[in-house]
JSON list of N, CA and C in Angstrom, two decimals:
[
{"chain": "A", "resi": 13, "resn": "THR", "atom": "N", "xyz": [5.60, -1.38, 4.98]},
{"chain": "A", "resi": 13, "resn": "THR", "atom": "CA", "xyz": [5.62, -1.47, 6.54]},
{"chain": "A", "resi": 13, "resn": "THR", "atom": "C", "xyz": [5.37, -0.14, 7.05]},
{"chain": "A", "resi": 14, "resn": "TRP", "atom": "N", "xyz": [5.19, 1.15, 7.42]},
{"chain": "A", "resi": 14, "resn": "TRP", "atom": "CA", "xyz": [4.75, 2.44, 7.35]},
{"chain": "A", "resi": 14, "resn": "TRP", "atom": "C", "xyz": [4.95, 2.90, 9.57]},
{"chain": "A", "resi": 15, "resn": "THR", "atom": "N", "xyz": [5.16, 4.07, 9.77]},
{"chain": "A", "resi": 15, "resn": "THR", "atom": "CA", "xyz": [5.95, 5.08, 11.12]},
{"chain": "A", "resi": 15, "resn": "THR", "atom": "C", "xyz": [4.57, 5.25, 11.19]},
{"chain": "A", "resi": 16, "resn": "VAL", "atom": "N", "xyz": [4.21, 4.88, 12.67]},
{"chain": "A", "resi": 16, "resn": "VAL", "atom": "CA", "xyz": [3.09, 6.05, 13.00]},
{"chain": "A", "resi": 16, "resn": "VAL", "atom": "C", "xyz": [3.16, 7.38, 13.97]},
{"chain": "A", "resi": 17, "resn": "THR", "atom": "N", "xyz": [2.29, 7.78, 13.31]},
{"chain": "A", "resi": 17, "resn": "THR", "atom": "CA", "xyz": [2.50, 9.25, 14.60]},
{"chain": "A", "resi": 17, "resn": "THR", "atom": "C", "xyz": [1.38, 9.73, 15.68]},
{"chain": "A", "resi": 18, "resn": "ILE", "atom": "N", "xyz": [0.01, 8.94, 15.51]},
{"chain": "A", "resi": 18, "resn": "ILE", "atom": "CA", "xyz": [-0.90, 9.05, 16.03]},
{"chain": "A", "resi": 18, "resn": "ILE", "atom": "C", "xyz": [-1.06, 7.97, 16.51]},
{"chain": "A", "resi": 19, "resn": "PRO", "atom": "N", "xyz": [-1.89, 7.60, 17.30]},
{"chain": "A", "resi": 19, "resn": "PRO", "atom": "CA", "xyz": [-2.47, 6.85, 17.93]},
{"chain": "A", "resi": 19, "resn": "PRO", "atom": "C", "xyz": [-3.38, 5.97, 16.95]},
{"chain": "A", "resi": 20, "resn": "SER", "atom": "N", "xyz": [-3.44, 4.72, 16.05]},
{"chain": "A", "resi": 20, "resn": "SER", "atom": "CA", "xyz": [-4.21, 4.21, 14.94]},
{"chain": "A", "resi": 20, "resn": "SER", "atom": "C", "xyz": [-5.61, 2.76, 15.66]},
{"chain": "A", "resi": 21, "resn": "VAL", "atom": "N", "xyz": [-6.39, 2.81, 15.15]},
{"chain": "A", "resi": 21, "resn": "VAL", "atom": "CA", "xyz": [-6.76, 1.79, 15.62]},
{"chain": "A", "resi": 21, "resn": "VAL", "atom": "C", "xyz": [-6.65, 0.68, 14.62]},
{"chain": "A", "resi": 22, "resn": "ALA", "atom": "N", "xyz": [-6.87, 1.35, 13.14]},
{"chain": "A", "resi": 22, "resn": "ALA", "atom": "CA", "xyz": [-6.87, 0.67, 12.34]},
{"chain": "A", "resi": 22, "resn": "ALA", "atom": "C", "xyz": [-6.63, 1.31, 10.80]},
{"chain": "A", "resi": 23, "resn": "TYR", "atom": "N", "xyz": [-5.75, 0.55, 10.37]},
{"chain": "A", "resi": 23, "resn": "TYR", "atom": "CA", "xyz": [-4.89, 1.65, 8.48]},
{"chain": "A", "resi": 23, "resn": "TYR", "atom": "C", "xyz": [-6.08, 0.81, 7.31]},
{"chain": "A", "resi": 24, "resn": "THR", "atom": "N", "xyz": [-5.82, 2.07, 6.43]},
{"chain": "A", "resi": 24, "resn": "THR", "atom": "CA", "xyz": [-6.70, 1.78, 5.05]},
{"chain": "A", "resi": 24, "resn": "THR", "atom": "C", "xyz": [-5.46, 1.46, 4.33]},
{"chain": "A", "resi": 25, "resn": "VAL", "atom": "N", "xyz": [-5.54, 0.42, 3.02]},
{"chain": "A", "resi": 25, "resn": "VAL", "atom": "CA", "xyz": [-4.15, 0.44, 2.58]},
{"chain": "A", "resi": 25, "resn": "VAL", "atom": "C", "xyz": [-5.14, 0.92, 0.93]},
{"chain": "A", "resi": 26, "resn": "ASP", "atom": "N", "xyz": [-4.31, 1.62, 0.27]},
{"chain": "A", "resi": 26, "resn": "ASP", "atom": "CA", "xyz": [-4.74, 0.88, -1.65]},
{"chain": "A", "resi": 26, "resn": "ASP", "atom": "C", "xyz": [-3.68, 0.86, -2.43]},
{"chain": "A", "resi": 27, "resn": "ILE", "atom": "N", "xyz": [-3.37, -0.06, -3.32]},
{"chain": "A", "resi": 27, "resn": "ILE", "atom": "CA", "xyz": [-3.27, -0.13, -4.16]},
{"chain": "A", "resi": 27, "resn": "ILE", "atom": "C", "xyz": [-2.98, -0.01, -5.02]},
{"chain": "A", "resi": 28, "resn": "ALA", "atom": "N", "xyz": [-2.20, 1.15, -6.70]},
{"chain": "A", "resi": 28, "resn": "ALA", "atom": "CA", "xyz": [-2.90, 1.09, -7.64]},
{"chain": "A", "resi": 28, "resn": "ALA", "atom": "C", "xyz": [-2.24, 1.21, -8.69]},
{"chain": "A", "resi": 29, "resn": "THR", "atom": "N", "xyz": [-2.65, 1.01, -9.58]},
{"chain": "A", "resi": 29, "resn": "THR", "atom": "CA", "xyz": [-0.88, 1.03, -10.68]},
{"chain": "A", "resi": 29, "resn": "THR", "atom": "C", "xyz": [-1.37, 2.29, -11.75]},
{"chain": "A", "resi": 30, "resn": "ASP", "atom": "N", "xyz": [-2.20, 3.72, -11.26]},
{"chain": "A", "resi": 30, "resn": "ASP", "atom": "CA", "xyz": [-1.88, 5.31, -11.36]},
{"chain": "A", "resi": 30, "resn": "ASP", "atom": "C", "xyz": [-1.77, 6.04, -10.01]},
{"chain": "A", "resi": 31, "resn": "SER", "atom": "N", "xyz": [-0.61, 6.90, -10.02]},
{"chain": "A", "resi": 31, "resn": "SER", "atom": "CA", "xyz": [-0.55, 7.52, -8.94]},
{"chain": "A", "resi": 31, "resn": "SER", "atom": "C", "xyz": [-1.94, 8.80, -8.45]},
{"chain": "A", "resi": 32, "resn": "ALA", "atom": "N", "xyz": [-2.53, 8.69, -9.28]},
{"chain": "A", "resi": 32, "resn": "ALA", "atom": "CA", "xyz": [-4.36, 9.17, -9.01]},
{"chain": "A", "resi": 32, "resn": "ALA", "atom": "C", "xyz": [-4.99, 8.70, -8.34]},
{"chain": "A", "resi": 33, "resn": "PHE", "atom": "N", "xyz": [-5.13, 7.02, -8.17]},
{"chain": "A", "resi": 33, "resn": "PHE", "atom": "CA", "xyz": [-5.52, 5.71, -7.64]},
{"chain": "A", "resi": 33, "resn": "PHE", "atom": "C", "xyz": [-6.70, 6.45, -8.40]},
{"chain": "A", "resi": 34, "resn": "ALA", "atom": "N", "xyz": [-6.65, 5.91, -9.65]},
{"chain": "A", "resi": 34, "resn": "ALA", "atom": "CA", "xyz": [-8.13, 5.83, -10.46]},
{"chain": "A", "resi": 34, "resn": "ALA", "atom": "C", "xyz": [-8.63, 4.51, -10.36]},
{"chain": "A", "resi": 35, "resn": "ASN", "atom": "N", "xyz": [-7.00, 3.80, -10.56]},
{"chain": "A", "resi": 35, "resn": "ASN", "atom": "CA", "xyz": [-6.83, 2.04, -11.03]},
{"chain": "A", "resi": 35, "resn": "ASN", "atom": "C", "xyz": [-6.98, 1.28, -9.85]},
{"chain": "A", "resi": 36, "resn": "LEU", "atom": "N", "xyz": [-7.87, 1.27, -8.63]},
{"chain": "A", "resi": 36, "resn": "LEU", "atom": "CA", "xyz": [-6.96, 0.61, -8.08]},
{"chain": "A", "resi": 36, "resn": "LEU", "atom": "C", "xyz": [-6.80, -1.06, -8.11]},
{"chain": "A", "resi": 37, "resn": "VAL", "atom": "N", "xyz": [-6.05, -2.10, -7.53]},
{"chain": "A", "resi": 37, "resn": "VAL", "atom": "CA", "xyz": [-6.17, -2.80, -7.54]},
{"chain": "A", "resi": 37, "resn": "VAL", "atom": "C", "xyz": [-6.48, -3.71, -6.40]},
{"chain": "A", "resi": 38, "resn": "GLN", "atom": "N", "xyz": [-6.06, -2.96, -5.52]},
{"chain": "A", "resi": 38, "resn": "GLN", "atom": "CA", "xyz": [-6.15, -3.59, -3.77]},
{"chain": "A", "resi": 38, "resn": "GLN", "atom": "C", "xyz": [-6.54, -2.81, -2.82]},
{"chain": "A", "resi": 39, "resn": "THR", "atom": "N", "xyz": [-7.36, -2.61, -1.95]},
{"chain": "A", "resi": 39, "resn": "THR", "atom": "CA", "xyz": [-7.92, -1.96, -0.74]},
{"chain": "A", "resi": 39, "resn": "THR", "atom": "C", "xyz": [-7.78, -3.08, -0.35]},
{"chain": "A", "resi": 40, "resn": "ALA", "atom": "N", "xyz": [-7.24, -2.95, 1.40]},
{"chain": "A", "resi": 40, "resn": "ALA", "atom": "CA", "xyz": [-6.92, -3.35, 2.36]},
{"chain": "A", "resi": 40, "resn": "ALA", "atom": "C", "xyz": [-7.44, -2.56, 4.01]},
{"chain": "A", "resi": 41, "resn": "ILE", "atom": "N", "xyz": [-7.93, -2.95, 4.63]},
{"chain": "A", "resi": 41, "resn": "ILE", "atom": "CA", "xyz": [-8.08, -2.34, 6.37]},
{"chain": "A", "resi": 41, "resn": "ILE", "atom": "C", "xyz": [-7.94, -3.79, 7.08]},
{"chain": "A", "resi": 42, "resn": "VAL", "atom": "N", "xyz": [-6.18, -2.73, 7.57]},
{"chain": "A", "resi": 42, "resn": "VAL", "atom": "CA", "xyz": [-5.09, -3.54, 8.40]},
{"chain": "A", "resi": 42, "resn": "VAL", "atom": "C", "xyz": [-5.37, -2.96, 9.67]},
{"chain": "A", "resi": 43, "resn": "GLU", "atom": "N", "xyz": [-5.10, -4.02, 11.03]},
{"chain": "A", "resi": 43, "resn": "GLU", "atom": "CA", "xyz": [-4.58, -3.25, 12.81]},
{"chain": "A", "resi": 43, "resn": "GLU", "atom": "C", "xyz": [-3.13, -2.93, 12.40]},
{"chain": "A", "resi": 44, "resn": "THR", "atom": "N", "xyz": [-2.14, -3.57, 11.68]},
{"chain": "A", "resi": 44, "resn": "THR", "atom": "CA", "xyz": [-0.74, -3.33, 11.91]},
{"chain": "A", "resi": 44, "resn": "THR", "atom": "C", "xyz": [-0.36, -2.73, 10.92]},
{"chain": "A", "resi": 45, "resn": "THR", "atom": "N", "xyz": [0.98, -2.08, 11.35]},
{"chain": "A", "resi": 45, "resn": "THR", "atom": "CA", "xyz": [1.66, -1.10, 10.49]},
{"chain": "A", "resi": 45, "resn": "THR", "atom": "C", "xyz": [2.23, -1.82, 9.44]},
{"chain": "A", "resi": 46, "resn": "SER", "atom": "N", "xyz": [2.38, -3.00, 8.33]},
{"chain": "A", "resi": 46, "resn": "SER", "atom": "CA", "xyz": [2.65, -3.40, 7.38]},
{"chain": "A", "resi": 46, "resn": "SER", "atom": "C", "xyz": [0.77, -4.23, 6.46]},
{"chain": "A", "resi": 47, "resn": "TYR", "atom": "N", "xyz": [1.67, -4.08, 5.70]},
{"chain": "A", "resi": 47, "resn": "TYR", "atom": "CA", "xyz": [0.86, -5.08, 4.78]},
{"chain": "A", "resi": 47, "resn": "TYR", "atom": "C", "xyz": [1.66, -5.74, 3.67]},
{"chain": "A", "resi": 48, "resn": "ARG", "atom": "N", "xyz": [1.04, -6.86, 3.09]},
{"chain": "A", "resi": 48, "resn": "ARG", "atom": "CA", "xyz": [0.87, -7.54, 1.86]},
{"chain": "A", "resi": 48, "resn": "ARG", "atom": "C", "xyz": [-0.03, -7.96, 0.97]},
{"chain": "A", "resi": 49, "resn": "PRO", "atom": "N", "xyz": [0.27, -7.08, -0.19]},
{"chain": "A", "resi": 49, "resn": "PRO", "atom": "CA", "xyz": [-0.72, -8.04, -1.14]},
{"chain": "A", "resi": 49, "resn": "PRO", "atom": "C", "xyz": [-1.46, -9.52, -0.83]},
{"chain": "A", "resi": 50, "resn": "THR", "atom": "N", "xyz": [-2.91, -9.77, -1.18]},
{"chain": "A", "resi": 50, "resn": "THR", "atom": "CA", "xyz": [-3.40, -11.11, -1.14]},
{"chain": "A", "resi": 50, "resn": "THR", "atom": "C", "xyz": [-4.02, -11.37, -2.05]},
{"chain": "A", "resi": 51, "resn": "ALA", "atom": "N", "xyz": [-3.41, -10.31, -4.04]},
{"chain": "A", "resi": 51, "resn": "ALA", "atom": "CA", "xyz": [-2.90, -11.47, -4.79]},
{"chain": "A", "resi": 51, "resn": "ALA", "atom": "C", "xyz": [-2.30, -10.95, -4.90]},
{"chain": "A", "resi": 52, "resn": "ALA", "atom": "N", "xyz": [-1.44, -11.81, -6.11]},
{"chain": "A", "resi": 52, "resn": "ALA", "atom": "CA", "xyz": [-0.51, -11.83, -6.93]},
{"chain": "A", "resi": 52, "resn": "ALA", "atom": "C", "xyz": [-0.70, -10.29, -7.78]},
{"chain": "A", "resi": 53, "resn": "LEU", "atom": "N", "xyz": [0.13, -9.62, -8.57]},
{"chain": "A", "resi": 53, "resn": "LEU", "atom": "CA", "xyz": [0.85, -8.55, -9.08]},
{"chain": "A", "resi": 53, "resn": "LEU", "atom": "C", "xyz": [0.76, -9.22, -10.30]},
{"chain": "A", "resi": 54, "resn": "LEU", "atom": "N", "xyz": [1.06, -8.07, -11.13]},
{"chain": "A", "resi": 54, "resn": "LEU", "atom": "CA", "xyz": [1.13, -8.36, -12.50]},
{"chain": "A", "resi": 54, "resn": "LEU", "atom": "C", "xyz": [3.43, -7.96, -12.65]},
{"chain": "A", "resi": 55, "resn": "ALA", "atom": "N", "xyz": [3.34, -8.33, -13.59]},
{"chain": "A", "resi": 55, "resn": "ALA", "atom": "CA", "xyz": [5.40, -8.65, -13.41]},
{"chain": "A", "resi": 55, "resn": "ALA", "atom": "C", "xyz": [5.77, -7.43, -14.29]},
{"chain": "A", "resi": 56, "resn": "ASN", "atom": "N", "xyz": [6.65, -7.01, -14.22]},
{"chain": "A", "resi": 56, "resn": "ASN", "atom": "CA", "xyz": [6.77, -5.13, -15.29]},
{"chain": "A", "resi": 56, "resn": "ASN", "atom": "C", "xyz": [6.01, -4.22, -15.06]},
{"chain": "A", "resi": 57, "resn": "THR", "atom": "N", "xyz": [5.83, -4.63, -13.42]},
{"chain": "A", "resi": 57, "resn": "THR", "atom": "CA", "xyz": [4.49, -3.04, -13.25]},
{"chain": "A", "resi": 57, "resn": "THR", "atom": "C", "xyz": [4.82, -2.57, -11.60]},
{"chain": "A", "resi": 58, "resn": "ARG", "atom": "N", "xyz": [4.83, -1.22, -12.73]},
{"chain": "A", "resi": 58, "resn": "ARG", "atom": "CA", "xyz": [4.83, 0.33, -11.18]},
{"chain": "A", "resi": 58, "resn": "ARG", "atom": "C", "xyz": [3.66, 0.17, -10.85]},
{"chain": "A", "resi": 59, "resn": "TYR", "atom": "N", "xyz": [3.58, -0.09, -9.50]},
{"chain": "A", "resi": 59, "resn": "TYR", "atom": "CA", "xyz": [1.94, 0.53, -8.39]},
{"chain": "A", "resi": 59, "resn": "TYR", "atom": "C", "xyz": [2.75, 1.24, -7.51]},
{"chain": "A", "resi": 60, "resn": "PHE", "atom": "N", "xyz": [1.31, 1.83, -7.21]},
{"chain": "A", "resi": 60, "resn": "PHE", "atom": "CA", "xyz": [1.37, 3.02, -6.82]},
{"chain": "A", "resi": 60, "resn": "PHE", "atom": "C", "xyz": [0.18, 2.44, -4.47]},
{"chain": "A", "resi": 61, "resn": "TRP", "atom": "N", "xyz": [0.94, 3.38, -3.93]},
{"chain": "A", "resi": 61, "resn": "TRP", "atom": "CA", "xyz": [0.37, 2.69, -2.76]},
{"chain": "A", "resi": 61, "resn": "TRP", "atom": "C", "xyz": [0.34, 3.39, -1.79]},
{"chain": "A", "resi": 62, "resn": "ARG", "atom": "N", "xyz": [-0.72, 4.01, -0.73]},
{"chain": "A", "resi": 62, "resn": "ARG", "atom": "CA", "xyz": [-1.13, 5.01, 0.39]},
{"chain": "A", "resi": 62, "resn": "ARG", "atom": "C", "xyz": [-1.42, 4.34, 1.70]},
{"chain": "A", "resi": 63, "resn": "VAL", "atom": "N", "xyz": [-1.37, 5.06, 2.31]},
{"chain": "A", "resi": 63, "resn": "VAL", "atom": "CA", "xyz": [-1.75, 4.61, 3.79]},
{"chain": "A", "resi": 63, "resn": "VAL", "atom": "C", "xyz": [-2.72, 5.78, 4.41]},
{"chain": "A", "resi": 64, "resn": "ARG", "atom": "N", "xyz": [-4.34, 5.42, 4.96]},
{"chain": "A", "resi": 64, "resn": "ARG", "atom": "CA", "xyz": [-4.41, 6.25, 5.85]},
{"chain": "A", "resi": 64, "resn": "ARG", "atom": "C", "xyz": [-4.95, 5.34, 7.17]},
{"chain": "A", "resi": 65, "resn": "ALA", "atom": "N", "xyz": [-4.76, 6.32, 8.03]},
{"chain": "A", "resi": 65, "resn": "ALA", "atom": "CA", "xyz": [-4.32, 5.99, 9.83]},
{"chain": "A", "resi": 65, "resn": "ALA", "atom": "C", "xyz": [-6.23, 6.37, 9.67]},
{"chain": "A", "resi": 66, "resn": "SER", "atom": "N", "xyz": [-7.07, 5.73, 11.00]},
{"chain": "A", "resi": 66, "resn": "SER", "atom": "CA", "xyz": [-8.87, 5.84, 11.22]},
{"chain": "A", "resi": 66, "resn": "SER", "atom": "C", "xyz": [-8.24, 5.09, 13.07]},
{"chain": "A", "resi": 67, "resn": "ASN", "atom": "N", "xyz": [-9.34, 5.94, 13.57]},
{"chain": "A", "resi": 67, "resn": "ASN", "atom": "CA", "xyz": [-9.97, 5.54, 15.02]},
{"chain": "A", "resi": 67, "resn": "ASN", "atom": "C", "xyz": [-10.54, 6.30, 15.35]},
{"chain": "A", "resi": 68, "resn": "ALA", "atom": "N", "xyz": [-11.24, 6.59, 16.72]},
{"chain": "A", "resi": 68, "resn": "ALA", "atom": "CA", "xyz": [-12.37, 6.96, 17.60]},
{"chain": "A", "resi": 68, "resn": "ALA", "atom": "C", "xyz": [-12.76, 8.09, 16.91]},
{"chain": "A", "resi": 69, "resn": "CYS", "atom": "N", "xyz": [-12.22, 8.95, 16.74]},
{"chain": "A", "resi": 69, "resn": "CYS", "atom": "CA", "xyz": [-12.73, 10.44, 15.54]},
{"chain": "A", "resi": 69, "resn": "CYS", "atom": "C", "xyz": [-12.58, 10.14, 14.38]},
{"chain": "A", "resi": 70, "resn": "GLY", "atom": "N", "xyz": [-12.55, 8.91, 13.54]},
{"chain": "A", "resi": 70, "resn": "GLY", "atom": "CA", "xyz": [-12.80, 9.31, 11.85]},
{"chain": "A", "resi": 70, "resn": "GLY", "atom": "C", "xyz": [-11.29, 8.73, 11.18]},
{"chain": "A", "resi": 71, "resn": "ALA", "atom": "N", "xyz": [-11.32, 8.75, 10.07]},
{"chain": "A", "resi": 71, "resn": "ALA", "atom": "CA", "xyz": [-10.55, 8.24, 9.34]},
{"chain": "A", "resi": 71, "resn": "ALA", "atom": "C", "xyz": [-9.38, 9.58, 8.48]},
{"chain": "A", "resi": 72, "resn": "GLY", "atom": "N", "xyz": [-8.08, 9.47, 8.70]},
{"chain": "A", "resi": 72, "resn": "GLY", "atom": "CA", "xyz": [-7.12, 11.37, 8.36]},
{"chain": "A", "resi": 72, "resn": "GLY", "atom": "C", "xyz": [-6.46, 11.13, 7.53]},
{"chain": "A", "resi": 73, "resn": "ASP", "atom": "N", "xyz": [-6.11, 11.87, 6.86]},
{"chain": "A", "resi": 73, "resn": "ASP", "atom": "CA", "xyz": [-5.78, 12.02, 5.26]},
{"chain": "A", "resi": 73, "resn": "ASP", "atom": "C", "xyz": [-4.97, 10.79, 4.89]},
{"chain": "A", "resi": 74, "resn": "TYR", "atom": "N", "xyz": [-4.48, 10.30, 3.56]},
{"chain": "A", "resi": 74, "resn": "TYR", "atom": "CA", "xyz": [-3.85, 9.11, 3.19]},
{"chain": "A", "resi": 74, "resn": "TYR", "atom": "C", "xyz": [-2.00, 10.23, 3.27]},
{"chain": "A", "resi": 75, "resn": "ALA", "atom": "N", "xyz": [-1.38, 9.32, 3.43]},
{"chain": "A", "resi": 75, "resn": "ALA", "atom": "CA", "xyz": [-0.42, 9.76, 3.70]},
{"chain": "A", "resi": 75, "resn": "ALA", "atom": "C", "xyz": [0.64, 9.63, 2.42]},
{"chain": "A", "resi": 76, "resn": "ARG", "atom": "N", "xyz": [1.68, 10.84, 1.96]},
{"chain": "A", "resi": 76, "resn": "ARG", "atom": "CA", "xyz": [1.95, 10.63, 0.77]},
{"chain": "A", "resi": 76, "resn": "ARG", "atom": "C", "xyz": [2.84, 9.33, 0.27]},
{"chain": "A", "resi": 77, "resn": "ALA", "atom": "N", "xyz": [2.02, 9.35, -1.04]},
{"chain": "A", "resi": 77, "resn": "ALA", "atom": "CA", "xyz": [2.02, 7.79, -1.89]},
{"chain": "A", "resi": 77, "resn": "ALA", "atom": "C", "xyz": [3.45, 7.83, -2.33]},
{"chain": "A", "resi": 78, "resn": "THR", "atom": "N", "xyz": [3.68, 6.71, -2.54]},
{"chain": "A", "resi": 78, "resn": "THR", "atom": "CA", "xyz": [4.76, 6.10, -2.98]},
{"chain": "A", "resi": 78, "resn": "THR", "atom": "C", "xyz": [4.76, 5.08, -3.71]},
{"chain": "A", "resi": 79, "resn": "SER", "atom": "N", "xyz": [5.80, 4.36, -4.50]},
{"chain": "A", "resi": 79, "resn": "SER", "atom": "CA", "xyz": [5.28, 3.53, -5.20]},
{"chain": "A", "resi": 79, "resn": "SER", "atom": "C", "xyz": [6.36, 2.42, -5.43]},
{"chain": "A", "resi": 80, "resn": "PHE", "atom": "N", "xyz": [6.26, 1.13, -6.21]},
{"chain": "A", "resi": 80, "resn": "PHE", "atom": "CA", "xyz": [7.46, 0.00, -5.97]},
{"chain": "A", "resi": 80, "resn": "PHE", "atom": "C", "xyz": [6.92, -0.62, -7.22]},
{"chain": "A", "resi": 81, "resn": "GLU", "atom": "N", "xyz": [7.82, -1.31, -8.28]},
{"chain": "A", "resi": 81, "resn": "GLU", "atom": "CA", "xyz": [7.70, -2.32, -9.30]},
{"chain": "A", "resi": 81, "resn": "GLU", "atom": "C", "xyz": [8.14, -3.78, -9.11]},
{"chain": "A", "resi": 82, "resn": "THR", "atom": "N", "xyz": [7.51, -4.70, -9.66]},
{"chain": "A", "resi": 82, "resn": "THR", "atom": "CA", "xyz": [7.47, -5.63, -9.78]},
{"chain": "A", "resi": 82, "resn": "THR", "atom": "C", "xyz": [8.70, -5.70, -10.44]},
{"chain": "A", "resi": 83, "resn": "ASN", "atom": "N", "xyz": [9.12, -6.93, -11.06]},
{"chain": "A", "resi": 83, "resn": "ASN", "atom": "CA", "xyz": [10.31, -7.82, -11.25]},
{"chain": "A", "resi": 83, "resn": "ASN", "atom": "C", "xyz": [9.74, -8.28, -12.83]},
{"chain": "A", "resi": 84, "resn": "HIS", "atom": "N", "xyz": [10.45, -8.76, -13.13]},
{"chain": "A", "resi": 84, "resn": "HIS", "atom": "CA", "xyz": [9.64, -10.25, -14.52]},
{"chain": "A", "resi": 84, "resn": "HIS", "atom": "C", "xyz": [8.77, -11.12, -14.23]},
{"chain": "A", "resi": 85, "resn": "LEU", "atom": "N", "xyz": [9.23, -11.46, -12.62]},
{"chain": "A", "resi": 85, "resn": "LEU", "atom": "CA", "xyz": [8.42, -12.88, -11.77]},
{"chain": "A", "resi": 85, "resn": "LEU", "atom": "C", "xyz": [6.73, -12.07, -11.33]},
{"chain": "A", "resi": 86, "resn": "VAL", "atom": "N", "xyz": [5.65, -13.09, -11.67]},
{"chain": "A", "resi": 86, "resn": "VAL", "atom": "CA", "xyz": [4.92, -12.60, -10.91]},
{"chain": "A", "resi": 86, "resn": "VAL", "atom": "C", "xyz": [5.11, -12.94, -9.10]},
{"chain": "A", "resi": 87, "resn": "TYR", "atom": "N", "xyz": [4.71, -12.20, -8.46]},
{"chain": "A", "resi": 87, "resn": "TYR", "atom": "CA", "xyz": [4.62, -12.46, -6.73]},
{"chain": "A", "resi": 87, "resn": "TYR", "atom": "C", "xyz": [4.15, -11.82, -6.34]},
{"chain": "A", "resi": 88, "resn": "LEU", "atom": "N", "xyz": [3.71, -11.95, -5.00]},
{"chain": "A", "resi": 88, "resn": "LEU", "atom": "CA", "xyz": [3.43, -10.75, -4.36]},
{"chain": "A", "resi": 88, "resn": "LEU", "atom": "C", "xyz": [5.23, -10.88, -2.95]},
{"chain": "A", "resi": 89, "resn": "PRO", "atom": "N", "xyz": [5.35, -9.45, -2.75]},
{"chain": "A", "resi": 89, "resn": "PRO", "atom": "CA", "xyz": [6.31, -8.73, -2.32]},
{"chain": "A", "resi": 89, "resn": "PRO", "atom": "C", "xyz": [6.53, -8.54, -0.80]},
{"chain": "A", "resi": 90, "resn": "THR", "atom": "N", "xyz": [6.90, -9.12, 0.21]},
{"chain": "A", "resi": 90, "resn": "THR", "atom": "CA", "xyz": [7.18, -9.71, 1.46]},
{"chain": "A", "resi": 90, "resn": "THR", "atom": "C", "xyz": [6.32, -8.68, 2.34]},
{"chain": "A", "resi": 91, "resn": "VAL", "atom": "N", "xyz": [6.68, -7.33, 2.09]},
{"chain": "A", "resi": 91, "resn": "VAL", "atom": "CA", "xyz": [6.52, -6.23, 3.11]},
{"chain": "A", "resi": 91, "resn": "VAL", "atom": "C", "xyz": [6.16, -4.83, 2.00]},
{"chain": "A", "resi": 92, "resn": "LEU", "atom": "N", "xyz": [5.52, -4.07, 1.88]},
{"chain": "A", "resi": 92, "resn": "LEU", "atom": "CA", "xyz": [5.91, -2.86, 1.05]},
{"chain": "A", "resi": 92, "resn": "LEU", "atom": "C", "xyz": [6.40, -1.90, 1.96]},
{"chain": "A", "resi": 93, "resn": "GLN", "atom": "N", "xyz": [7.09, -0.68, 1.64]},
{"chain": "A", "resi": 93, "resn": "GLN", "atom": "CA", "xyz": [8.15, -0.07, 2.54]},
{"chain": "A", "resi": 93, "resn": "GLN", "atom": "C", "xyz": [8.89, 1.13, 1.71]},
{"chain": "A", "resi": 94, "resn": "ASN", "atom": "N", "xyz": [7.86, 2.30, 2.56]},
{"chain": "A", "resi": 94, "resn": "ASN", "atom": "CA", "xyz": [8.00, 3.22, 2.02]},
{"chain": "A", "resi": 94, "resn": "ASN", "atom": "C", "xyz": [9.73, 3.64, 1.71]},
{"chain": "A", "resi": 95, "resn": "ARG", "atom": "N", "xyz": [10.23, 4.34, 0.78]},
{"chain": "A", "resi": 95, "resn": "ARG", "atom": "CA", "xyz": [11.66, 4.49, 0.22]},
{"chain": "A", "resi": 95, "resn": "ARG", "atom": "C", "xyz": [11.71, 5.72, -0.50]}
]
């Protein structure tokens, strides 16, 4: 989940295996302030995620990226949280 600072219509969420987002694993456009990956993620892997808002004026800049790690089991995280 993430916190909204300006009214937005949609959010673009990117998940990648590198902090430069050259190796995107998933990209989604959602209308809520949370996202659950739609495909299984690899076990024991660090992923990076970022989000940007869009509204009638266009898309904003991406928020600061953050990361999370999967454990030894392959799973879909319930909710991504900025930590």
